[in-house]
Amino acid sequence: MPSLSPAAPSPEPSPAATVAGDAAATVAAAPAASDAVAVSPRQPAAADLATLAARAAGDDLLAPPVRLDSVVPAPERVEADPGATFVLTGDATIRVTAHPGAREVADHLAELLRPATGFPLPIADTLEVGPTGTLTLTLATTPASPAPAPPADLGAEGYRLDVTATEVRVVADTATGLFYGVQTLRQLLPAAVESPTPVTTRWALPGGTILDRPRFPYRGSMLDVARHFFAVEDVLRVIDHLARYKLNHLHLHLTDDQGWRIAVDSWPKLAGVGGASEVGGGPGGHYTKADYRRIVSHAAARHVTLVPEIDLPGHTNAALVAYPRLAPDKLAPSPYTGTEVGFSYVDPSDEQTYDFIADVLGEVAALTPGPWLHIGGDEAFKVKGAVYTDFVERAQRIVADTGKAVVGWHQLAPAAHLDGRVLQWWGTDADDPTTADAVRRGARLILSPGNHAYLDMKYAEDTPIGHDWAGLIDVRRAYDWDPGTHVAGVPTTAVLGVEAPLWTESVTSLTDIEFMLFPRLPAIAELGWSPRAAHDWAGFRERLAGHGPRWSTAGITFHRAPEIPWPATPTIPRQERAPQNDPTTP
Ligand code: TNX
């Protein structure tokens, strides 16, 4: 199918469409390849071009800045100053505290803004205000900083953002705080900022002050790379999606019955043999240690901590295919490509099993800078009672020996407490005395209730992929619950945070991943970040709606959930781009 041509047919696609305001942002499509020759039936009329020119001239009525209170997740405090719009221009500079972490954030900001604006945005390691509009990133803890200390205790992740007519200033105590200030700054620019190619528009930011910090320290998502394997590039893109919404943990479900996805030098057949399968009979795959380090470093640059999961004692068929001596009957099972659970387990009565666990967890811990090791523990239906708790207690001690803290699904609850132990709640009834008791004994909880936070659940009956065993999860259901009070008998103080898992039995591509993440991931992100007092479905759906054009412009697939008032599709002609948005829409 031929591409629609740009406005003036020419062998070279026009470098940028002219856009203004959120609703029109998606016209900033990537240039088509050399086949842009056909005269399009959707060529703009002269009147359209005149409107575009008027908008580009900067008429605030046609292209008002984004609202200061439109940020997702909702900030703790927002004070708009409608008289003080800042307009980013080609001679703007980025000024940053001379500090390596802050400098990295400044580089990140420049990388976010340069493609769409086409501005050079040079970075200076000085806080002296330049002659023109500047973007300033200040680490308040640096003694040389001339900035006043932030008025509130911003903590390890908070920031203050001030937008005046002459400057945009982010102040934080840490580079992480600056990074989150930059994510907010990005959302205050027109949606066209997401364009991978230059766009001519008025780069206005709304005036005022935002003071912000998270409600919970752990905000995450999980990607199951075991049921289907996903390339490193896909994982990096998911990390970018998390960072956009101030999520700071990526839990990688690295092993399951259908595949073992991480290279382990001391047990090489785990990845080499156990990695060569996946649901549906595809080729599978695994991450080399170099691959995994790439993921770790990309995550670190986005202030995301990796949480690797080696699921034990169940969900281990792939390991048993590679090393039958770990199996209770010492016989090699067939590779598994179905979607049943609960049938496989490593032999809890054989010492070799604990050598295997120590070797694997030791190598994974050495590759992982973050403090956590996740040992699964779910659905080990054939390892019961004391055999199960004894196994878990040994595995927990092996984790502690690596210097990491244990995370496990809430089935770990009956086992003895160990310092720093974290349980991940994935139940659907929110009432589990065993989990509440483990919390009383010192465990903290990550909230992933299956009926609210499971992103592999279908949105609606007709969602083409996904499960429904925990119910249908539309955006409202993903949003309307409180992690702080969700599980009976678990106080807010014991809640470490929230995580939205994506199991991938039916998810086979990056497009599928994004379709299940968006728009529910921002809902979970808001539960993890925003103060409970800001919780408001009516306001959230309005704010979320403004992100549709951002995702379209960035080429991110999303589900056009009917309960969100998405802005109308722009009427301005645009070039065809890769299929996007809702695969259910013809
Ligand atoms: C339950 S949730 C599982 C996974 C499946 C998922 C599908 C959990 C800890 N275990 O093995 O993939 O359901 O929704």
PDB file of N, CA and C and ligand atoms in Angstrom, residues 224 227 253 256 309 311 315 341 378-379 409 411 426 454 456-457 467 469 503-505, ligand 1:
ATOM      1  N   ASP A 224       7.378 -10.863  31.845  1.00  0.00           N
ATOM      2  CA  ASP A 224       7.638 -12.304  31.781  1.00  0.00           C
ATOM      3  C   ASP A 224       8.341 -12.570  30.445  1.00  0.00           C
ATOM      4  N   ARG A 227       7.787 -17.024  29.188  1.00  0.00           N
ATOM      5  CA  ARG A 227       6.734 -17.656  28.368  1.00  0.00           C
ATOM      6  C   ARG A 227       6.969 -17.326  26.901  1.00  0.00           C
ATOM      7  N   HIS A 253      10.898 -11.703  34.979  1.00  0.00           N
ATOM      8  CA  HIS A 253      10.588 -13.112  35.274  1.00  0.00           C
ATOM      9  C   HIS A 253      11.413 -13.947  34.291  1.00  0.00           C
ATOM     10  N   ASP A 256      10.997 -20.074  33.699  1.00  0.00           N
ATOM     11  CA  ASP A 256       9.700 -20.745  33.915  1.00  0.00           C
ATOM     12  C   ASP A 256       9.721 -22.075  33.178  1.00  0.00           C
ATOM     13  N   GLU A 309      14.080 -12.486  38.660  1.00  0.00           N
ATOM     14  CA  GLU A 309      13.388 -13.599  39.330  1.00  0.00           C
ATOM     15  C   GLU A 309      13.843 -14.931  38.764  1.00  0.00           C
ATOM     16  N   ASP A 311      12.427 -18.472  39.393  1.00  0.00           N
ATOM     17  CA  ASP A 311      11.241 -19.028  40.040  1.00  0.00           C
ATOM     18  C   ASP A 311      11.533 -20.443  40.560  1.00  0.00           C
ATOM     19  N   HIS A 315       7.657 -24.194  38.521  1.00  0.00           N
ATOM     20  CA  HIS A 315       7.916 -23.439  37.284  1.00  0.00           C
ATOM     21  C   HIS A 315       9.333 -23.695  36.769  1.00  0.00           C
ATOM     22  N   VAL A 341       0.207 -24.652  34.566  1.00  0.00           N
ATOM     23  CA  VAL A 341       1.175 -24.338  35.631  1.00  0.00           C
ATOM     24  C   VAL A 341       1.115 -25.415  36.709  1.00  0.00           C
ATOM     25  N   ASP A 378       5.672 -19.338  43.715  1.00  0.00           N
ATOM     26  CA  ASP A 378       4.246 -19.492  43.409  1.00  0.00           C
ATOM     27  C   ASP A 378       3.948 -20.860  42.812  1.00  0.00           C
ATOM     28  N   GLU A 379       2.741 -21.290  43.031  1.00  0.00           N
ATOM     29  CA  GLU A 379       2.142 -22.436  42.326  1.00  0.00           C
ATOM     30  C   GLU A 379       3.030 -23.692  42.312  1.00  0.00           C
ATOM     31  N   TRP A 409       6.778 -14.326  45.703  1.00  0.00           N
ATOM     32  CA  TRP A 409       5.310 -14.236  45.667  1.00  0.00           C
ATOM     33  C   TRP A 409       4.770 -14.565  47.058  1.00  0.00           C
ATOM     34  N   GLN A 411       3.075 -16.651  48.358  1.00  0.00           N
ATOM     35  CA  GLN A 411       3.066 -18.042  48.838  1.00  0.00           C
ATOM     36  C   GLN A 411       4.232 -18.312  49.792  1.00  0.00           C
ATOM     37  N   TRP A 426      -0.325 -11.259  44.976  1.00  0.00           N
ATOM     38  CA  TRP A 426      -0.969 -11.321  43.662  1.00  0.00           C
ATOM     39  C   TRP A 426      -2.368 -11.931  43.764  1.00  0.00           C
ATOM     40  N   TYR A 454      -2.850  -6.865  37.287  1.00  0.00           N
ATOM     41  CA  TYR A 454      -2.316  -7.824  36.319  1.00  0.00           C
ATOM     42  C   TYR A 454      -2.574  -7.335  34.892  1.00  0.00           C
ATOM     43  N   ASP A 456      -1.790  -8.683  32.211  1.00  0.00           N
ATOM     44  CA  ASP A 456      -2.117  -9.713  31.215  1.00  0.00           C
ATOM     45  C   ASP A 456      -3.608 -10.010  31.197  1.00  0.00           C
ATOM     46  N   MET A 457      -4.385  -9.413  32.095  1.00  0.00           N
ATOM     47  CA  MET A 457      -5.836  -9.584  32.028  1.00  0.00           C
ATOM     48  C   MET A 457      -6.379  -8.752  30.861  1.00  0.00           C
ATOM     49  N   HIS A 467      -5.620 -12.875  29.469  1.00  0.00           N
ATOM     50  CA  HIS A 467      -6.378 -13.835  30.277  1.00  0.00           C
ATOM     51  C   HIS A 467      -7.588 -13.145  30.895  1.00  0.00           C
ATOM     52  N   TRP A 469      -8.768 -14.903  34.087  1.00  0.00           N
ATOM     53  CA  TRP A 469      -9.004 -15.663  35.322  1.00  0.00           C
ATOM     54  C   TRP A 469      -9.146 -14.750  36.545  1.00  0.00           C
ATOM     55  N   TRP A 503       2.353 -11.016  32.374  1.00  0.00           N
ATOM     56  CA  TRP A 503       2.654 -12.396  31.974  1.00  0.00           C
ATOM     57  C   TRP A 503       2.430 -12.502  30.482  1.00  0.00           C
ATOM     58  N   THR A 504       3.197 -13.371  29.827  1.00  0.00           N
ATOM     59  CA  THR A 504       3.209 -13.288  28.363  1.00  0.00           C
ATOM     60  C   THR A 504       2.831 -14.588  27.653  1.00  0.00           C
ATOM     61  N   GLU A 505       1.955 -15.374  28.261  1.00  0.00           N
ATOM     62  CA  GLU A 505       1.511 -16.580  27.553  1.00  0.00           C
ATOM     63  C   GLU A 505       0.935 -16.224  26.181  1.00  0.00           C
TER      64      GLU A 505
HETATM   65  C1  TNX B   1      -0.338 -16.953  37.671  1.00  0.00           C
HETATM   66  S1  TNX B   1       0.787 -14.871  39.311  1.00  0.00           S
HETATM   67  C2  TNX B   1       1.039 -17.083  37.674  1.00  0.00           C
HETATM   68  C3  TNX B   1       1.762 -17.153  36.410  1.00  0.00           C
HETATM   69  C4  TNX B   1       0.868 -17.044  35.228  1.00  0.00           C
HETATM   70  C5  TNX B   1      -0.217 -16.039  35.514  1.00  0.00           C
HETATM   71  C6  TNX B   1      -1.112 -15.784  34.350  1.00  0.00           C
HETATM   72  C7  TNX B   1       1.830 -15.946  39.563  1.00  0.00           C
HETATM   73  C8  TNX B   1       2.758 -15.693  40.618  1.00  0.00           C
HETATM   74  N1  TNX B   1       1.801 -17.040  38.811  1.00  0.00           N
HETATM   75  O1  TNX B   1       2.534 -18.318  36.354  1.00  0.00           O
HETATM   76  O2  TNX B   1       1.610 -16.670  34.127  1.00  0.00           O
HETATM   77  O3  TNX B   1      -0.987 -16.508  36.586  1.00  0.00           O
HETATM   78  O4  TNX B   1      -1.976 -14.724  34.638  1.00  0.00           O
END
